[in-house]
């Protein structure tokens, strides 16, 4: 049971995140020709198949190998932090889940960059002044970073109750 909890569940979560990302990219490539857009909610949201050789918002186009190297370093750092520094507590469980989702999202885009040379983006938000186009890996990365920030800044770990603290409280 200890191996299952320590290795199988975490690796399973990462694999699930990568699978969801890659499946949505596969569906996009299979059903929407490159460059075409399919409206889901007129003027608000559509599916738009593009190949992004840059990073978020199309910045730094053509930086494939730089992004691959940075991703490898960041994933290694996240794994190290996950294994060595996350506390074994209720808050630690939330941090662990967020880190695993972050790793899965990073691996989803890493796979595209390393093996395709570009990232497949398809989720297009149109209703704001600066339109965003992204994929599920980006959603996982952004949501996990937001969750980590909230847990880091706003959630306080309750101190463990020791025999001494219980004794002092009873006096």
Coordinates of N, CA and C in Angstrom, one line a residue:
X1 N 0.8 -1.2 0.0 CA 0.0 0.0 0.0 C 0.9 1.3 0.0
X2 N 2.0 1.2 0.7 CA 2.9 2.4 0.8 C 3.5 2.7 -0.6
X3 N 3.9 1.7 -1.4 CA 4.4 1.9 -2.7 C 3.3 2.5 -3.6
X4 N 2.1 2.0 -3.5 CA 1.0 2.5 -4.3 C 0.8 4.0 -4.0
X5 N 0.7 4.4 -2.7 CA 0.5 5.8 -2.3 C 1.7 6.7 -2.7
X6 N 2.9 6.1 -2.5 CA 4.1 6.9 -2.8 C 4.4 7.1 -4.2
X7 N 4.2 6.1 -5.1 CA 4.6 6.1 -6.4 C 3.5 6.0 -7.5
X8 N 2.6 5.0 -7.3 CA 1.6 4.7 -8.3 C 0.6 5.8 -8.5
X9 N 0.1 6.3 -7.4 CA -0.9 7.4 -7.5 C -0.3 8.7 -8.0
X10 N 0.9 9.1 -7.6 CA 1.5 10.4 -8.1 C 1.8 10.2 -9.6
X11 N 2.4 9.1 -10.0 CA 2.7 8.9 -11.4 C 1.4 8.8 -12.2
X12 N 0.4 8.1 -11.7 CA -0.9 8.0 -12.4 C -1.5 9.4 -12.6
X13 N -1.4 10.3 -11.7 CA -2.0 11.6 -11.8 C -1.2 12.4 -12.9
X14 N 0.1 12.3 -13.0 CA 0.9 12.9 -14.0 C 0.5 12.4 -15.4
X15 N 0.4 11.0 -15.5 CA 0.1 10.4 -16.7 C -1.3 10.8 -17.2
X16 N -2.3 10.9 -16.2 CA -3.7 11.3 -16.6 C -3.7 12.7 -17.1
X17 N -2.9 13.6 -16.5 CA -2.9 15.0 -17.0 C -2.3 15.1 -18.4
X18 N -1.2 14.4 -18.6 CA -0.6 14.3 -20.0 C -1.5 13.7 -21.0
X19 N -2.2 12.6 -20.6 CA -3.2 11.9 -21.5 C -4.3 12.9 -21.9
X20 N -4.9 13.6 -20.9 CA -6.0 14.5 -21.3 C -5.5 15.6 -22.2
X21 N -4.3 16.1 -22.0 CA -3.7 17.1 -22.9 C -3.5 16.6 -24.3
X22 N -2.8 15.4 -24.4 CA -2.5 14.8 -25.7 C -3.8 14.4 -26.4
X23 N -4.8 13.9 -25.7 CA -6.0 13.5 -26.3 C -6.7 14.7 -26.9
X24 N -6.8 15.8 -26.2 CA -7.4 17.0 -26.8 C -6.7 17.5 -28.0
X25 N -5.4 17.4 -28.0 CA -4.5 17.8 -29.1 C -4.8 16.9 -30.3
X26 N -4.9 15.6 -30.0 CA -5.2 14.6 -31.1 C -6.5 14.9 -31.7
X27 N -7.5 15.1 -30.9 CA -8.9 15.5 -31.4 C -8.8 16.7 -32.3
X28 N -8.1 17.7 -31.9 CA -8.0 18.9 -32.7 C -7.3 18.7 -34.0
X29 N -6.2 18.0 -34.0 CA -5.5 17.7 -35.3 C -6.4 16.8 -36.2
X30 N -7.1 15.9 -35.6 CA -8.0 15.0 -36.4 C -9.2 15.7 -37.0
X31 N -9.8 16.7 -36.2 CA -11.1 17.2 -36.6 C -11.1 18.7 -37.1
X32 N -10.0 19.4 -36.9 CA -10.0 20.8 -37.3 C -8.7 21.1 -38.1
X33 N -8.9 21.4 -39.4 CA -7.7 21.6 -40.2 C -6.9 22.8 -39.7
X34 N -5.6 22.7 -39.8 CA -4.6 23.7 -39.3 C -5.1 25.1 -39.8
X35 N -5.2 26.0 -38.9 CA -5.5 27.4 -39.2 C -7.0 27.7 -39.1
X36 N -7.9 26.7 -39.1 CA -9.3 26.9 -39.1 C -9.8 27.0 -37.7
X37 N -11.0 27.7 -37.6 CA -11.6 28.0 -36.3 C -13.0 27.5 -36.3
X38 N -13.5 26.9 -35.2 CA -14.8 26.4 -35.1 C -15.4 27.1 -33.9
X39 N -16.5 27.9 -34.1 CA -17.1 28.6 -33.0 C -17.8 27.7 -32.1
X40 N -17.6 27.9 -30.8 CA -18.4 27.2 -29.8 C -19.5 28.1 -29.2
X41 N -19.1 29.3 -28.8 CA -20.0 30.3 -28.3 C -19.6 31.6 -29.1
X42 N -20.4 32.0 -30.0 CA -20.1 33.1 -30.9 C -19.6 34.3 -30.2
X43 N -18.4 34.8 -30.6 CA -17.8 36.0 -30.0 C -17.2 35.8 -28.7
X44 N -17.2 34.6 -28.1 CA -16.7 34.4 -26.8 C -15.6 33.3 -26.8
X45 N -15.9 32.2 -27.4 CA -15.0 31.0 -27.3 C -15.1 30.2 -28.6
X46 N -14.0 29.8 -29.1 CA -13.9 28.9 -30.2 C -12.7 27.9 -30.2
X47 N -12.8 27.0 -31.0 CA -11.6 26.0 -31.2 C -10.9 26.5 -32.4
X48 N -9.6 26.7 -32.3 CA -8.8 27.2 -33.4 C -7.5 26.5 -33.4
X49 N -7.3 25.7 -34.4 CA -6.1 24.8 -34.5 C -4.9 25.6 -35.0
X50 N -3.9 25.8 -34.1 CA -2.7 26.4 -34.6 C -1.5 25.7 -34.1
X51 N -0.3 25.9 -34.6 CA 1.0 25.4 -34.2 C 1.8 26.5 -33.7
X52 N 2.1 26.5 -32.4 CA 2.8 27.6 -31.7 C 4.2 27.2 -31.5
X53 N 5.2 27.9 -32.1 CA 6.6 27.5 -31.9 C 7.2 28.4 -30.8
X54 N 6.4 29.2 -30.2 CA 6.9 30.0 -29.1 C 6.3 29.6 -27.8
X55 N 6.1 30.5 -26.9 CA 5.5 30.2 -25.6 C 4.2 30.9 -25.4
X56 N 3.7 31.1 -24.2 CA 2.5 31.7 -24.0 C 2.3 33.0 -24.8
X57 N 1.2 33.3 -25.3 CA 0.9 34.5 -26.1 C 1.7 34.6 -27.3
X58 N 2.3 33.5 -27.8 CA 3.1 33.6 -29.0 C 4.5 34.3 -28.9
X59 N 4.9 34.5 -27.6 CA 6.2 35.2 -27.4 C 7.4 34.2 -27.7
X60 N 8.5 34.8 -28.1 CA 9.7 34.0 -28.3 C 9.6 32.9 -29.4
X61 N 9.0 33.2 -30.5 CA 8.8 32.2 -31.5 C 10.2 31.6 -31.9
X62 N 10.2 30.3 -32.2 CA 11.3 29.6 -32.6 C 12.3 29.2 -31.5
X63 N 11.9 29.3 -30.3 CA 12.8 29.0 -29.2 C 12.7 27.6 -28.7
X64 N 12.5 26.6 -29.6 CA 12.2 25.2 -29.3 C 13.1 24.6 -28.3
X65 N 14.4 24.6 -28.6 CA 15.4 23.9 -27.7 C 15.6 24.6 -26.4
X66 N 15.5 25.9 -26.4 CA 15.6 26.7 -25.1 C 14.5 26.3 -24.2
X67 N 13.2 26.2 -24.8 CA 12.1 25.8 -24.0 C 12.2 24.3 -23.5
X68 N 12.7 23.5 -24.4 CA 12.9 22.1 -24.0 C 13.9 22.0 -22.8
X69 N 15.0 22.7 -22.9 CA 16.0 22.7 -21.8 C 15.5 23.3 -20.5
X70 N 14.8 24.4 -20.6 CA 14.2 25.0 -19.4 C 13.1 24.1 -18.8
X71 N 12.3 23.5 -19.6 CA 11.3 22.5 -19.1 C 12.0 21.4 -18.3
X72 N 13.0 20.8 -18.9 CA 13.7 19.7 -18.2 C 14.2 20.2 -16.8
X73 N 14.8 21.4 -16.8 CA 15.3 21.9 -15.5 C 14.2 22.1 -14.5
X74 N 13.1 22.7 -15.0 CA 12.0 23.0 -14.1 C 11.3 21.8 -13.6
X75 N 11.2 20.8 -14.4 CA 10.6 19.5 -14.0 C 11.5 18.8 -13.0
X76 N 12.8 18.8 -13.2 CA 13.7 18.2 -12.3 C 13.6 19.0 -10.9
X77 N 13.5 20.3 -10.9 CA 13.4 21.1 -9.7 C 12.1 20.8 -9.0
X78 N 11.0 20.6 -9.7 CA 9.7 20.3 -9.1 C 9.7 18.9 -8.5
X79 N 10.3 18.0 -9.2 CA 10.4 16.6 -8.6 C 11.2 16.6 -7.4
X80 N 12.4 17.3 -7.4 CA 13.2 17.4 -6.2 C 12.4 18.0 -5.0
X81 N 11.7 19.1 -5.3 CA 11.0 19.8 -4.2 C 9.9 18.9 -3.7
X82 N 9.2 18.2 -4.6 CA 8.1 17.3 -4.3 C 8.6 16.2 -3.3
X83 N 9.8 15.6 -3.7 CA 10.3 14.5 -2.9 C 10.9 14.9 -1.6
X84 N 11.6 16.0 -1.6 CA 12.4 16.4 -0.4 C 11.8 17.4 0.5
X85 N 10.9 18.3 0.0 CA 10.5 19.4 0.9 C 9.1 19.6 1.2
X86 N 8.2 18.9 0.5 CA 6.8 19.1 0.8 C 6.4 18.4 2.1
X87 N 5.8 19.1 3.0 CA 5.4 18.5 4.3 C 4.4 17.4 4.1
X88 N 4.4 16.4 5.0 CA 3.4 15.4 5.0 C 2.3 15.8 5.9
X89 N 1.4 16.6 5.3 CA 0.2 17.1 6.1 C -0.9 17.3 5.1
X90 N -2.0 17.8 5.7 CA -3.1 18.1 4.8 C -2.8 19.2 3.8
X91 N -2.1 20.3 4.2 CA -1.6 21.3 3.2 C -0.6 20.7 2.3
X92 N 0.3 19.8 2.8 CA 1.2 19.2 1.9 C 0.6 18.4 0.8
X93 N -0.5 17.7 1.1 CA -1.2 16.9 0.1 C -1.7 17.8 -1.0
X94 N -2.3 19.0 -0.7 CA -2.7 19.9 -1.7 C -1.5 20.4 -2.5
X95 N -0.4 20.7 -1.9 CA 0.8 21.1 -2.6 C 1.3 20.0 -3.5
X96 N 1.3 18.8 -3.0 CA 1.7 17.6 -3.8 C 0.9 17.5 -5.1
X97 N -0.4 17.6 -4.9 CA -1.3 17.4 -6.1 C -1.1 18.5 -7.1
X98 N -1.0 19.8 -6.6 CA -0.7 20.9 -7.5 C 0.6 20.7 -8.3
X99 N 1.7 20.3 -7.6 CA 2.9 20.1 -8.2 C 2.8 19.0 -9.3
X100 N 2.1 17.9 -9.0 CA 2.0 16.8 -9.9 C 1.2 17.2 -11.2
X101 N 0.2 18.0 -11.0 CA -0.6 18.6 -12.1 C 0.3 19.5 -12.9
X102 N 1.1 20.3 -12.2 CA 2.0 21.2 -12.9 C 3.0 20.4 -13.7
X103 N 3.6 19.4 -13.2 CA 4.5 18.5 -13.9 C 3.8 17.9 -15.1
X104 N 2.6 17.4 -15.0 CA 1.9 16.8 -16.1 C 1.7 17.8 -17.2
X105 N 1.3 19.1 -16.8 CA 1.1 20.1 -17.9 C 2.4 20.4 -18.6
X106 N 3.4 20.5 -17.8 CA 4.7 20.9 -18.4 C 5.2 19.7 -19.4
X107 N 4.9 18.5 -19.0 CA 5.3 17.4 -19.8 C 4.5 17.3 -21.1
X108 N 3.2 17.7 -21.0 CA 2.3 17.7 -22.2 C 2.9 18.6 -23.3
X109 N 3.3 19.9 -22.9 CA 3.8 20.8 -23.9 C 5.3 20.4 -24.2
X110 N 6.0 19.8 -23.3 CA 7.4 19.4 -23.5 C 7.3 18.3 -24.7
X111 N 6.4 17.4 -24.6 CA 6.3 16.3 -25.6 C 6.1 17.0 -27.0
X112 N 5.2 17.9 -27.1 CA 5.0 18.6 -28.4 C 6.2 19.3 -28.9
X113 N 6.9 20.0 -28.0 CA 8.1 20.8 -28.5 C 9.2 19.9 -28.9
X114 N 9.4 18.8 -28.1 CA 10.6 17.9 -28.3 C 10.3 17.1 -29.6
X115 N 9.1 16.6 -29.8 CA 8.9 15.6 -30.9 C 8.2 16.2 -32.1
X116 N 7.5 17.3 -32.0 CA 6.8 17.9 -33.1 C 7.5 19.2 -33.6
X117 N 8.1 19.9 -32.6 CA 8.8 21.2 -32.9 C 7.9 22.4 -32.7
X118 N 6.7 22.1 -32.2 CA 5.7 23.2 -31.9 C 4.7 22.6 -30.9
X119 N 3.9 23.5 -30.3 CA 2.9 23.1 -29.4 C 1.5 23.3 -30.1
X120 N 0.7 22.3 -30.0 CA -0.7 22.5 -30.6 C -1.6 23.2 -29.6
X121 N -2.1 24.4 -30.1 CA -3.0 25.2 -29.3 C -4.4 25.1 -30.0
X122 N -5.4 25.2 -29.2 CA -6.8 25.1 -29.8 C -7.9 25.9 -29.1
X123 N -7.7 26.2 -27.8 CA -8.7 26.9 -27.0 C -8.6 28.4 -27.2
X124 N -9.5 29.0 -27.8 CA -9.4 30.4 -28.2 C -10.5 31.2 -27.5
X125 N -10.1 32.1 -26.6 CA -11.0 33.0 -25.9 C -11.0 34.3 -26.6
X126 N -12.1 34.7 -27.1 CA -12.2 35.9 -28.0 C -12.8 37.1 -27.4
X127 N -13.5 37.0 -26.3 CA -14.3 38.2 -25.8 C -13.5 39.3 -25.1
X128 N -12.2 39.0 -24.9 CA -11.4 40.1 -24.2 C -10.5 40.8 -25.2
X129 N -10.0 41.9 -24.9 CA -9.2 42.8 -25.8 C -8.0 42.0 -26.4
X130 N -7.3 41.3 -25.5 CA -6.2 40.5 -26.0 C -6.6 39.0 -26.1
X131 N -6.8 38.5 -27.3 CA -7.3 37.1 -27.3 C -6.3 36.1 -26.9
X132 N -6.7 35.1 -26.2 CA -5.8 34.1 -25.7 C -6.1 32.8 -26.5
X133 N -5.0 32.1 -26.9 CA -5.2 30.8 -27.4 C -4.2 29.9 -26.7
X134 N -4.7 28.7 -26.3 CA -3.9 27.9 -25.4 C -4.4 26.4 -25.5
X135 N -3.9 25.5 -24.7 CA -4.3 24.1 -24.7 C -4.5 23.6 -23.3
X136 N -4.9 22.4 -23.2 CA -5.2 21.9 -21.8 C -3.9 21.8 -21.0
X137 N -2.7 21.6 -21.5 CA -1.5 21.6 -20.7 C -1.4 23.0 -20.1
X138 N -1.6 24.1 -20.8 CA -1.6 25.4 -20.3 C -2.6 25.6 -19.2
X139 N -3.8 25.1 -19.3 CA -4.8 25.2 -18.3 C -4.3 24.5 -17.0
X140 N -3.7 23.3 -17.1 CA -3.2 22.6 -16.0 C -2.1 23.4 -15.3
X141 N -1.2 23.9 -16.1 CA 0.0 24.7 -15.5 C -0.5 25.9 -14.8
X142 N -1.4 26.7 -15.4 CA -1.9 28.0 -14.8 C -2.7 27.7 -13.6
X143 N -3.6 26.7 -13.6 CA -4.4 26.4 -12.5 C -3.6 25.9 -11.3
X144 N -2.6 25.1 -11.6 CA -1.7 24.5 -10.5 C -0.9 25.6 -9.9
X145 N -0.4 26.6 -10.7 CA 0.4 27.7 -10.2 C -0.4 28.6 -9.3
X146 N -1.7 28.8 -9.7 CA -2.6 29.6 -8.9 C -2.9 28.9 -7.6
X147 N -3.1 27.6 -7.7 CA -3.4 26.8 -6.4 C -2.2 26.9 -5.5
X148 N -1.0 26.7 -6.1 CA 0.3 26.8 -5.2 C 0.4 28.2 -4.6
X149 N 0.1 29.2 -5.3 CA 0.2 30.6 -4.8 C -0.8 30.8 -3.7
X150 N -2.0 30.3 -3.9 CA -3.0 30.5 -2.8 C -2.6 29.7 -1.6
X151 N -2.2 28.5 -1.8 CA -1.7 27.7 -0.6 C -0.5 28.3 0.1
X152 N 0.4 28.9 -0.7 CA 1.6 29.5 -0.1 C 1.3 30.7 0.7
X153 N 0.4 31.6 0.2 CA 0.2 32.9 0.8 C -1.0 33.0 1.7
X154 N -2.0 32.1 1.5 CA -3.2 32.3 2.3 C -3.6 31.2 3.2
X155 N -3.1 30.0 3.0 CA -3.4 28.9 3.8 C -2.3 28.6 4.8
X156 N -2.7 28.6 6.1 CA -1.7 28.4 7.1 C -1.8 27.0 7.7
X157 N -0.7 26.4 7.8 CA -0.7 25.0 8.4 C -0.9 25.1 9.9
X158 N -1.8 24.4 10.5 CA -2.0 24.3 11.9 C -0.9 23.6 12.5
X159 N -0.3 24.1 13.6 CA 0.8 23.4 14.3 C 0.3 22.1 14.8
X160 N 1.2 21.1 14.8 CA 0.9 19.8 15.3 C 0.8 19.9 16.8
X161 N -0.2 19.2 17.4 CA -0.4 19.1 18.8 C 0.5 18.1 19.4
X162 N 1.4 18.6 20.3 CA 2.3 17.7 20.9 C 1.8 17.5 22.4
X163 N 2.4 16.5 23.1 CA 2.1 16.3 24.4 C 2.3 17.5 25.3
X164 N 3.4 18.3 25.0 CA 3.7 19.5 25.8 C 2.6 20.5 25.5
X165 N 2.2 20.7 24.3 CA 1.2 21.8 24.0 C -0.1 21.4 24.6
X166 N -0.5 20.1 24.6 CA -1.7 19.7 25.3 C -1.7 19.9 26.8
X167 N -0.5 19.6 27.4 CA -0.3 19.8 28.8 C -0.4 21.3 29.2
X168 N 0.2 22.2 28.4 CA 0.2 23.6 28.7 C -1.2 24.1 28.5
X169 N -2.0 23.6 27.6 CA -3.3 24.1 27.4 C -4.2 23.7 28.5
X170 N -4.0 22.5 29.1 CA -4.8 22.1 30.2 C -4.5 22.8 31.5
X171 N -3.4 23.4 31.6 CA -3.0 24.1 32.9 C -3.6 25.4 33.1

